PDB file of C-alpha atoms and ligand atoms in Angstrom:
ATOM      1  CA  UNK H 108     -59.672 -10.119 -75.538  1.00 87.00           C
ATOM      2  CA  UNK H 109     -58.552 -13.858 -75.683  1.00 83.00           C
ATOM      3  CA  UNK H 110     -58.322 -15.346 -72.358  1.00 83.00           C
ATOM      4  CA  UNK H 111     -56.651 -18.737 -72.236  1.00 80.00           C
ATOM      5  CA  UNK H 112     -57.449 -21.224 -69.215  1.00 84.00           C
ATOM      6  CA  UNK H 113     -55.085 -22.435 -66.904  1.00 82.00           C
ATOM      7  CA  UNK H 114     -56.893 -25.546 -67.113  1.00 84.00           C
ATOM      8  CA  UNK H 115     -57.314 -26.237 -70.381  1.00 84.00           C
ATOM      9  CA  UNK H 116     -53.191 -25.925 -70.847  1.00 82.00           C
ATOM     10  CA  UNK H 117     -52.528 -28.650 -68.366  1.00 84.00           C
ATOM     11  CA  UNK H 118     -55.366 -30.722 -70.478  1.00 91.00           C
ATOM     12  CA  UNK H 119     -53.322 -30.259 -73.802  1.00 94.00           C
ATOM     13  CA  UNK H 120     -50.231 -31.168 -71.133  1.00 96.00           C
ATOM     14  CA  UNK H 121     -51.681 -34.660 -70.114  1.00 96.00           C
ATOM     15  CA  UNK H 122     -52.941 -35.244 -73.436  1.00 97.00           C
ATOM     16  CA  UNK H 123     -49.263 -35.086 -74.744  1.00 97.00           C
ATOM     17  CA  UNK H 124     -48.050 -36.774 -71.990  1.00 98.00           C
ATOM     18  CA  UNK H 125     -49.967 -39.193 -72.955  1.00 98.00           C
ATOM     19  CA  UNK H 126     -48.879 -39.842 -76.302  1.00 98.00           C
ATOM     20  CA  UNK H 127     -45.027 -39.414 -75.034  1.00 98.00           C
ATOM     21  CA  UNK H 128     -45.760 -42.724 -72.808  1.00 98.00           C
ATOM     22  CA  UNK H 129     -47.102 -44.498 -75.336  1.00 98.00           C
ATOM     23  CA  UNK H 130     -43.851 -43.433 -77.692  1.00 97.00           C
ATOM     24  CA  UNK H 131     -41.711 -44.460 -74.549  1.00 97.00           C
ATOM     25  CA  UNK H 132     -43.705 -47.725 -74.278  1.00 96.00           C
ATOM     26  CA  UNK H 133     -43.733 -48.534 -77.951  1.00 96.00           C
ATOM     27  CA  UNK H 134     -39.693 -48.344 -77.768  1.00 96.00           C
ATOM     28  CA  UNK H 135     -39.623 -50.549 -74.722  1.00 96.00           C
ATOM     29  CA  UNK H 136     -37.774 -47.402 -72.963  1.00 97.00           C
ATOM     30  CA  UNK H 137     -38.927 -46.761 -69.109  1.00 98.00           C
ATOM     31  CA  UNK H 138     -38.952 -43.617 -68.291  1.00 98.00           C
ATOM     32  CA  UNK H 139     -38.522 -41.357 -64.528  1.00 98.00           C
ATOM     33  CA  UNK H 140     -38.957 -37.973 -64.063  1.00 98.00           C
ATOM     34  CA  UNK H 141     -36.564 -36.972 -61.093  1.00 98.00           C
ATOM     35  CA  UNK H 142     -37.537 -33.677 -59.316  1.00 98.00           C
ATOM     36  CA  UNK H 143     -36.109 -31.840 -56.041  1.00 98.00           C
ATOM     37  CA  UNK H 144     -34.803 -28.874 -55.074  1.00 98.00           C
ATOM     38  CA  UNK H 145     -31.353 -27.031 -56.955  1.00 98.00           C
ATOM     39  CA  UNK H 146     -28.541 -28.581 -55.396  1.00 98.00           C
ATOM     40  CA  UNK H 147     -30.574 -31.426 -54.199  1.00 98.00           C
ATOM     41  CA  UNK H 148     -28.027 -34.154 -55.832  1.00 98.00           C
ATOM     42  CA  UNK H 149     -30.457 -35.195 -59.043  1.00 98.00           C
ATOM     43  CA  UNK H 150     -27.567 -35.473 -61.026  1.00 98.00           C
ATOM     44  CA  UNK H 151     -25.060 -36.747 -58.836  1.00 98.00           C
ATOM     45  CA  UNK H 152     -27.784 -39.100 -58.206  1.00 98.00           C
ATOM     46  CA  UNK H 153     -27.817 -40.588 -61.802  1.00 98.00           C
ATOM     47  CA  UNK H 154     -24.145 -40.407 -62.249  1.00 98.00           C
ATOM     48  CA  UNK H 155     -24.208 -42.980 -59.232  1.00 98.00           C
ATOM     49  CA  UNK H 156     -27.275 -44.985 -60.400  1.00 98.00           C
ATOM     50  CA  UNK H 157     -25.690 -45.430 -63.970  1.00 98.00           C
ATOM     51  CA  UNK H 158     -22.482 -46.525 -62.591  1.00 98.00           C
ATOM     52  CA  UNK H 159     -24.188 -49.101 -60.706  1.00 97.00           C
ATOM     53  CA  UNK H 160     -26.520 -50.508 -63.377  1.00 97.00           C
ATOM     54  CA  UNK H 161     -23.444 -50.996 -65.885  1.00 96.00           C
ATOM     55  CA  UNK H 162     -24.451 -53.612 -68.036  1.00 95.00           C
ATOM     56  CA  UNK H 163     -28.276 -54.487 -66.746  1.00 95.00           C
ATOM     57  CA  UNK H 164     -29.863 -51.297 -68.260  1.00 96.00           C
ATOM     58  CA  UNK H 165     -28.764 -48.756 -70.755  1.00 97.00           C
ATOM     59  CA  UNK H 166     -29.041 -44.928 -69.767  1.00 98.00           C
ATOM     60  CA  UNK H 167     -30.162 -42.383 -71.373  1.00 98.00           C
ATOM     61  CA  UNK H 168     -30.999 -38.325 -70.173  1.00 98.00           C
ATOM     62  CA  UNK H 169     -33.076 -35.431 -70.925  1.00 98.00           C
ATOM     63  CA  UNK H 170     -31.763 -32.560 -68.941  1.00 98.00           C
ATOM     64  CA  UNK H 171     -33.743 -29.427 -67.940  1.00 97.00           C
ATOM     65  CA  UNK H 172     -32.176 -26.758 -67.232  1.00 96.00           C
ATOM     66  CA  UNK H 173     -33.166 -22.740 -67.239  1.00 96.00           C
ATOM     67  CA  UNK H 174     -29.683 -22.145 -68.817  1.00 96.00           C
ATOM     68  CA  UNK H 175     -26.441 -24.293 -69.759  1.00 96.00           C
ATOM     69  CA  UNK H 176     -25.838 -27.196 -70.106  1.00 96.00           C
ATOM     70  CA  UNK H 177     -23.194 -28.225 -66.677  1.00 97.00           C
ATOM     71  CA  UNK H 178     -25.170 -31.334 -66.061  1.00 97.00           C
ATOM     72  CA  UNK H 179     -25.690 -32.818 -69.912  1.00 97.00           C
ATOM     73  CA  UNK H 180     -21.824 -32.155 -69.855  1.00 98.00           C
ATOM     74  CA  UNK H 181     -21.375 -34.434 -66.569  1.00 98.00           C
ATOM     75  CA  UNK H 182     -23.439 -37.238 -68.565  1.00 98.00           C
ATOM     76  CA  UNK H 183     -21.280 -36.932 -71.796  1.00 98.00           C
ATOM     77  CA  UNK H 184     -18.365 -37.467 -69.712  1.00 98.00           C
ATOM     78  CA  UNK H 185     -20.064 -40.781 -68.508  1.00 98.00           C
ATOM     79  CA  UNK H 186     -20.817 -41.706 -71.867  1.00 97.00           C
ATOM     80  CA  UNK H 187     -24.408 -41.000 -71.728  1.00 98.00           C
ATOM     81  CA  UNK H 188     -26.699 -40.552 -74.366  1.00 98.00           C
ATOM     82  CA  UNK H 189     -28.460 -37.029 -73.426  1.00 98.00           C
ATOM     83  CA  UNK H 190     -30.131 -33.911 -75.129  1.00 98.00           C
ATOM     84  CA  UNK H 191     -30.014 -30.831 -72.883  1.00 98.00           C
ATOM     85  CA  UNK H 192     -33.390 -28.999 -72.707  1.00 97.00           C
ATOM     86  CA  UNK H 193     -32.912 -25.109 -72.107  1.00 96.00           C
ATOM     87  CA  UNK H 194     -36.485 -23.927 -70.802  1.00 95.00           C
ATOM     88  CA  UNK H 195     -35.258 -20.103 -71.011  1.00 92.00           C
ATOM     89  CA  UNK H 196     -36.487 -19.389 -67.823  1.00 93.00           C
ATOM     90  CA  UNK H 197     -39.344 -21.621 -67.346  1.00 94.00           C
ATOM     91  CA  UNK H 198     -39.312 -23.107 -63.993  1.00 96.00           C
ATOM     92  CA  UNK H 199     -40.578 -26.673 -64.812  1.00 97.00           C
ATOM     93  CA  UNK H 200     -40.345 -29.247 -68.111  1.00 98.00           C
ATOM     94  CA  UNK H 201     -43.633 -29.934 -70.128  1.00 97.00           C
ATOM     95  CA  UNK H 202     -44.726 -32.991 -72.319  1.00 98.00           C
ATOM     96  CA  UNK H 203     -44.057 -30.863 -75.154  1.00 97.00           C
ATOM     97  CA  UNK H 204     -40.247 -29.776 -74.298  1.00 97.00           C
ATOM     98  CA  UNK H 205     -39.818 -33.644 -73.591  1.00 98.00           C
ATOM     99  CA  UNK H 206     -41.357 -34.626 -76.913  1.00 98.00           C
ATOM    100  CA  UNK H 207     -39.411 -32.875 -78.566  1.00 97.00           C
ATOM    101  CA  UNK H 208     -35.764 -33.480 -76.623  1.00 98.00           C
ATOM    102  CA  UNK H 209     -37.365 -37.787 -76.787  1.00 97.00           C
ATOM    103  CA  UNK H 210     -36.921 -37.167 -80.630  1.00 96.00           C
ATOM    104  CA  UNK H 211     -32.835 -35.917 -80.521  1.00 97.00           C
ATOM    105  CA  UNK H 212     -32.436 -39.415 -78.774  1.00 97.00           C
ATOM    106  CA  UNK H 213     -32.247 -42.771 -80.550  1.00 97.00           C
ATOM    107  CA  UNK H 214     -34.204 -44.790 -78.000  1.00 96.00           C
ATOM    108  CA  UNK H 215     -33.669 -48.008 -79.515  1.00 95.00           C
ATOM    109  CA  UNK H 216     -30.197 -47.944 -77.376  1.00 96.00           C
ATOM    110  CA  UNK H 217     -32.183 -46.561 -74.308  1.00 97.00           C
ATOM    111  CA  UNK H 218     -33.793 -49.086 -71.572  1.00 97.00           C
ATOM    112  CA  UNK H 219     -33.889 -46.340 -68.348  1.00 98.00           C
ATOM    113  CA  UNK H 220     -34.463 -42.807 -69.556  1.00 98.00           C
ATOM    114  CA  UNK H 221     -34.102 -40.268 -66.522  1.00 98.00           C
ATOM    115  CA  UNK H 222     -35.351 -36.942 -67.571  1.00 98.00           C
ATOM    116  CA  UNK H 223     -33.893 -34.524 -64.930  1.00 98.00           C
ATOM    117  CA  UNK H 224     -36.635 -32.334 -64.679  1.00 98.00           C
ATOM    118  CA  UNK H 225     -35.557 -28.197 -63.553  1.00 98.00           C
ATOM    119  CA  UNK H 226     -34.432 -27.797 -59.740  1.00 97.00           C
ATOM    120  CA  UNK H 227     -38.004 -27.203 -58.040  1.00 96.00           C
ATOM    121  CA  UNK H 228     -40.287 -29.003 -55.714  1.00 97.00           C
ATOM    122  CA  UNK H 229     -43.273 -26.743 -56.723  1.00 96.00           C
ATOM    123  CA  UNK H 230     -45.119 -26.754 -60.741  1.00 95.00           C
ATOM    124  CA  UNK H 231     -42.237 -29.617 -61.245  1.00 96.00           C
ATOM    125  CA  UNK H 232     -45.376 -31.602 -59.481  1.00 96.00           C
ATOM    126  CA  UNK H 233     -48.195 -30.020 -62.295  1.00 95.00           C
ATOM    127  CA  UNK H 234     -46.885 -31.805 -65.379  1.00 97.00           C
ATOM    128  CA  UNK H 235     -46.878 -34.909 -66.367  1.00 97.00           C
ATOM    129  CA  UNK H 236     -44.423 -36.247 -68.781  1.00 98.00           C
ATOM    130  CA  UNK H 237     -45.389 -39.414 -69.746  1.00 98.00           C
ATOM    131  CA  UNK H 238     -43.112 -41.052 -67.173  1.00 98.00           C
ATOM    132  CA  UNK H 239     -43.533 -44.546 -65.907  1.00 97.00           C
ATOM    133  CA  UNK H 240     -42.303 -43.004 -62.467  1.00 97.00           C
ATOM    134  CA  UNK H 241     -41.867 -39.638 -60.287  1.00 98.00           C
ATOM    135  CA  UNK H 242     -38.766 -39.370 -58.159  1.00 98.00           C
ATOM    136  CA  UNK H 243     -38.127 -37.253 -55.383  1.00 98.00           C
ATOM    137  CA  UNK H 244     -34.186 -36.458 -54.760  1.00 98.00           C
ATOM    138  CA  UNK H 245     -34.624 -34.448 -51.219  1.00 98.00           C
ATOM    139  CA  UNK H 246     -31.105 -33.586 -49.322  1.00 98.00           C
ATOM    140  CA  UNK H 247     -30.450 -33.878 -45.648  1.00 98.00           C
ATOM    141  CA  UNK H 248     -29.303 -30.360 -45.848  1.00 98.00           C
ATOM    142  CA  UNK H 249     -32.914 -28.948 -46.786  1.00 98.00           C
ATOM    143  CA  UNK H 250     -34.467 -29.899 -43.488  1.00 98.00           C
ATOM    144  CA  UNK H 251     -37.033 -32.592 -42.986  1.00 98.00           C
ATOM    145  CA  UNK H 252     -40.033 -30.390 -42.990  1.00 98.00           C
ATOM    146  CA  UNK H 253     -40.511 -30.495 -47.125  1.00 98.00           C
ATOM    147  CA  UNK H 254     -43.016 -32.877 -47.694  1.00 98.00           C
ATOM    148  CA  UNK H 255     -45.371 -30.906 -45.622  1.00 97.00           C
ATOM    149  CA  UNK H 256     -44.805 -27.697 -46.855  1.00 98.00           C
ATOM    150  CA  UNK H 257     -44.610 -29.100 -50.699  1.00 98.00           C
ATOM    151  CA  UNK H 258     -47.210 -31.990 -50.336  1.00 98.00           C
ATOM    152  CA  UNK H 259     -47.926 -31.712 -54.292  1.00 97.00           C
ATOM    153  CA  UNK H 260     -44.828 -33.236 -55.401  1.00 98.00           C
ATOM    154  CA  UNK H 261     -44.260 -36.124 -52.892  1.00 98.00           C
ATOM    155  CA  UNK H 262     -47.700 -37.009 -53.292  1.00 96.00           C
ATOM    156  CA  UNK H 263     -47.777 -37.829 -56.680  1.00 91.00           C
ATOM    157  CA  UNK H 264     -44.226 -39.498 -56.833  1.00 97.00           C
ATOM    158  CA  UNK H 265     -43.398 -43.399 -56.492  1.00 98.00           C
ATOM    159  CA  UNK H 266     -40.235 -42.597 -54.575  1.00 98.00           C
ATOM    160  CA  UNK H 267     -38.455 -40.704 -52.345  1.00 98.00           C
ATOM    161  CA  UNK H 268     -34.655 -41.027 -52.160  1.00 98.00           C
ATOM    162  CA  UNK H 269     -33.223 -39.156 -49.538  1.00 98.00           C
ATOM    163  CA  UNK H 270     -29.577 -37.785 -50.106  1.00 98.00           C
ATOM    164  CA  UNK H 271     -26.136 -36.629 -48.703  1.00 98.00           C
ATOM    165  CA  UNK H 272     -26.968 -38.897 -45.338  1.00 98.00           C
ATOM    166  CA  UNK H 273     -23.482 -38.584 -44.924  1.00 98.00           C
ATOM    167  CA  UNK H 274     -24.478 -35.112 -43.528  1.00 98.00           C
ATOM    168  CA  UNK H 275     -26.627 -36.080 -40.622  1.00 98.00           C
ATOM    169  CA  UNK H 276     -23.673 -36.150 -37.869  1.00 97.00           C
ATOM    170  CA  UNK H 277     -24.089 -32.207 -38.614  1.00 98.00           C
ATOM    171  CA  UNK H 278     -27.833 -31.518 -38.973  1.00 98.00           C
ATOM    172  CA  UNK H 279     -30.876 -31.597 -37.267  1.00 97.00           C
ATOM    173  CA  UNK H 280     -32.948 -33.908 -40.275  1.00 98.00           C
ATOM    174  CA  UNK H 281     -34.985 -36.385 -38.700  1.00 98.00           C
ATOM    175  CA  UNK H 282     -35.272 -39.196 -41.837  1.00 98.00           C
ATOM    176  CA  UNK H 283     -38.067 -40.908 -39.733  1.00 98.00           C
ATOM    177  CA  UNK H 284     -40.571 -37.683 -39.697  1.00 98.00           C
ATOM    178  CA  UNK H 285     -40.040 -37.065 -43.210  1.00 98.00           C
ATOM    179  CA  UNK H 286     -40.668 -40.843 -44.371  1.00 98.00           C
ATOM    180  CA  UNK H 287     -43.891 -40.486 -42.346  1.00 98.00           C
ATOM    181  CA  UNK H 288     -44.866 -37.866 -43.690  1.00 98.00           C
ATOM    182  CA  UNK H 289     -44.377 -39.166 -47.224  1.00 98.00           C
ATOM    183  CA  UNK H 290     -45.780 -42.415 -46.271  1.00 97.00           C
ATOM    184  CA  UNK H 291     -49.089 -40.404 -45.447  1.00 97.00           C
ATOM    185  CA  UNK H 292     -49.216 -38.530 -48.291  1.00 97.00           C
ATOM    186  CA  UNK H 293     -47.733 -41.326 -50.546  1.00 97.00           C
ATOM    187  CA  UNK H 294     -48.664 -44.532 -48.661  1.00 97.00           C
ATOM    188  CA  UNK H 295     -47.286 -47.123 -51.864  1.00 97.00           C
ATOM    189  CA  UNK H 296     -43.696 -44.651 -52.467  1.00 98.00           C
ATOM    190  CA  UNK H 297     -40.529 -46.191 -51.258  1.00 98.00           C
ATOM    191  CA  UNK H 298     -37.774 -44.259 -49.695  1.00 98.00           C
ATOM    192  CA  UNK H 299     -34.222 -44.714 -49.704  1.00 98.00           C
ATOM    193  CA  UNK H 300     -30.987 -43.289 -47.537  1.00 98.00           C
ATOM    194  CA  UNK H 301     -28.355 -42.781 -49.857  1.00 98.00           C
ATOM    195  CA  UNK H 302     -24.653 -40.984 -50.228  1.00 98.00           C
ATOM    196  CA  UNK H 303     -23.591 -40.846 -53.515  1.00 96.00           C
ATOM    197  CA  UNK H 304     -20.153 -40.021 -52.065  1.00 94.00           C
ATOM    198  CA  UNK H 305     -20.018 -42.811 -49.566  1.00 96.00           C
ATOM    199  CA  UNK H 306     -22.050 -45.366 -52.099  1.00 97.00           C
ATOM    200  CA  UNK H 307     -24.214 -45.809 -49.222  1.00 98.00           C
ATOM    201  CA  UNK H 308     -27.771 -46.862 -50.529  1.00 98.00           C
ATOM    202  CA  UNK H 309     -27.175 -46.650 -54.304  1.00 98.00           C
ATOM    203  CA  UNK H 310     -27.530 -50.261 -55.174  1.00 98.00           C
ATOM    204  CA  UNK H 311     -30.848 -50.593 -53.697  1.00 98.00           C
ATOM    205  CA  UNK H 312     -31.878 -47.848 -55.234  1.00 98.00           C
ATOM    206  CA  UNK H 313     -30.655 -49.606 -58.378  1.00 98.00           C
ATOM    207  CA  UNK H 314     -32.372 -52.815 -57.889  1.00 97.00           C
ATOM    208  CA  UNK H 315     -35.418 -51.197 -57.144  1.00 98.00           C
ATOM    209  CA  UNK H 316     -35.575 -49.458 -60.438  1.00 97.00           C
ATOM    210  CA  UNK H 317     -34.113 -52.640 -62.352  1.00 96.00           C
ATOM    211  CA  UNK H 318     -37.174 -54.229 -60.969  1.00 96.00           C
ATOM    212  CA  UNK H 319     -39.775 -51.433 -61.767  1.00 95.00           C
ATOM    213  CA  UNK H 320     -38.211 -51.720 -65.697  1.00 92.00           C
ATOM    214  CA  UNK H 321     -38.271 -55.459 -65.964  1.00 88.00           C
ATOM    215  CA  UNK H 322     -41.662 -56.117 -64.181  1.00 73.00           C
ATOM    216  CA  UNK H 323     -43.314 -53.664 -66.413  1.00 65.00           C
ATOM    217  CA  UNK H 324     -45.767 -54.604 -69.082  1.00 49.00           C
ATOM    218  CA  UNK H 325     -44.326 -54.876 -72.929  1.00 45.00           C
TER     219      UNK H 325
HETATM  220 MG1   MG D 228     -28.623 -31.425 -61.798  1.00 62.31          MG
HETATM  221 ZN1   ZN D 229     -42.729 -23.926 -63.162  1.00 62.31          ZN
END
């Protein structure tokens, strides 16, 4: 019988990770990996943040998706460079499924390269993809209780950005207990309010990540 550890797969997983950061880094390309739940707003998220950073930084996306390819379809419409990763079922991306969906793209014309990692706030957090930074996309509508019942993934993230605020004349979210929380699992992460629909939010979000990009070692 041939066992194979858990452990030793999520080794091989960092290991490649690895290598895709220094691939990202030697094409001066920064990288996020945005998480959250299906229907969080990940890619109405981008759509916004591209439109905003028009001529400071040129976008680029990996999509992964379990099937289809709705979202890579959104970012062709935006003119966006993207390659659509189909996992087949596989509830998270890997540092190998991003290796090889980094080599469909030409990252010379790439500066900010969001890889939109499957709809999932639970193994999303287990791999590493080489990113230079982990984004949480959380909506109003899922209640502010997540980042203590799915520490894993705000934990390890740089940001939070909380989204559909337009919303919160309806629902019971309180955006102060789950920015506590965060900040107490994630003391350094920043969070942000934002609407895509209402534009509230987006350009600090924006400025933010133009910063993270440019302040970065070459
Ligand atoms: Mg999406
Ligand atoms: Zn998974």
């Amino acid at each position: 019988m041939k066992i194979v550890a858990a452990k030793k797969i999520l080794k091989m997983n960092d290991q490649l990770a690895a290598e895709n950061h220094a691939a990202l880094e030697a094409a001066g390309v920064f990288a996020l990996n945005v998480v959250g739940s299906p229907g969080a707003g990940k890619t109405t998220l981008l759509e916004a943040l591209f439109a905003q950073l028009k001529g400071r930084l040129r976008p680029g996306v990996i999509e992964g998706d379990i099937a289809g390819s709705i979202d890579a379809e959104r970012m062709e419409t935006i003119g966006v460079p993207v390659v659509q990763i189909n996992t087949d079922g596989a509830c998270h991306l890997d540092a190998h499924m991003v290796a090889a969906a980094g080599k469909e793209l030409d990252l010379r014309e790439i500066d900010l390269l969001a890889i939109e990692n499957v709809g999932n706030l639970v193994c999303t957090s287990g791999f590493d993809l080489g990113e230079h930074l982990r984004i949480v996309v959380l909506s109003t509508s899922e209640g502010d209780d997540k980042a203590v019942k799915y520490p894993a993934i705000f934990q390890g993230s740089q940001a939070l950005v909380i989204t559909k605020i337009d919303l919160l004349p309806y629902l019971n979210f309180d955006a102060q207990r789950i920015t506590a929380d965060v900040k107490r699992l994630a003391p350094e992460a920043a969070v942000f309010q934002v609407s895509a629909v209402r534009g509230d939010g987006i350009a600090e979000v924006a400025d933010w990540l133009a910063e993270k990009c440019g302040r970065r070692a070459r």
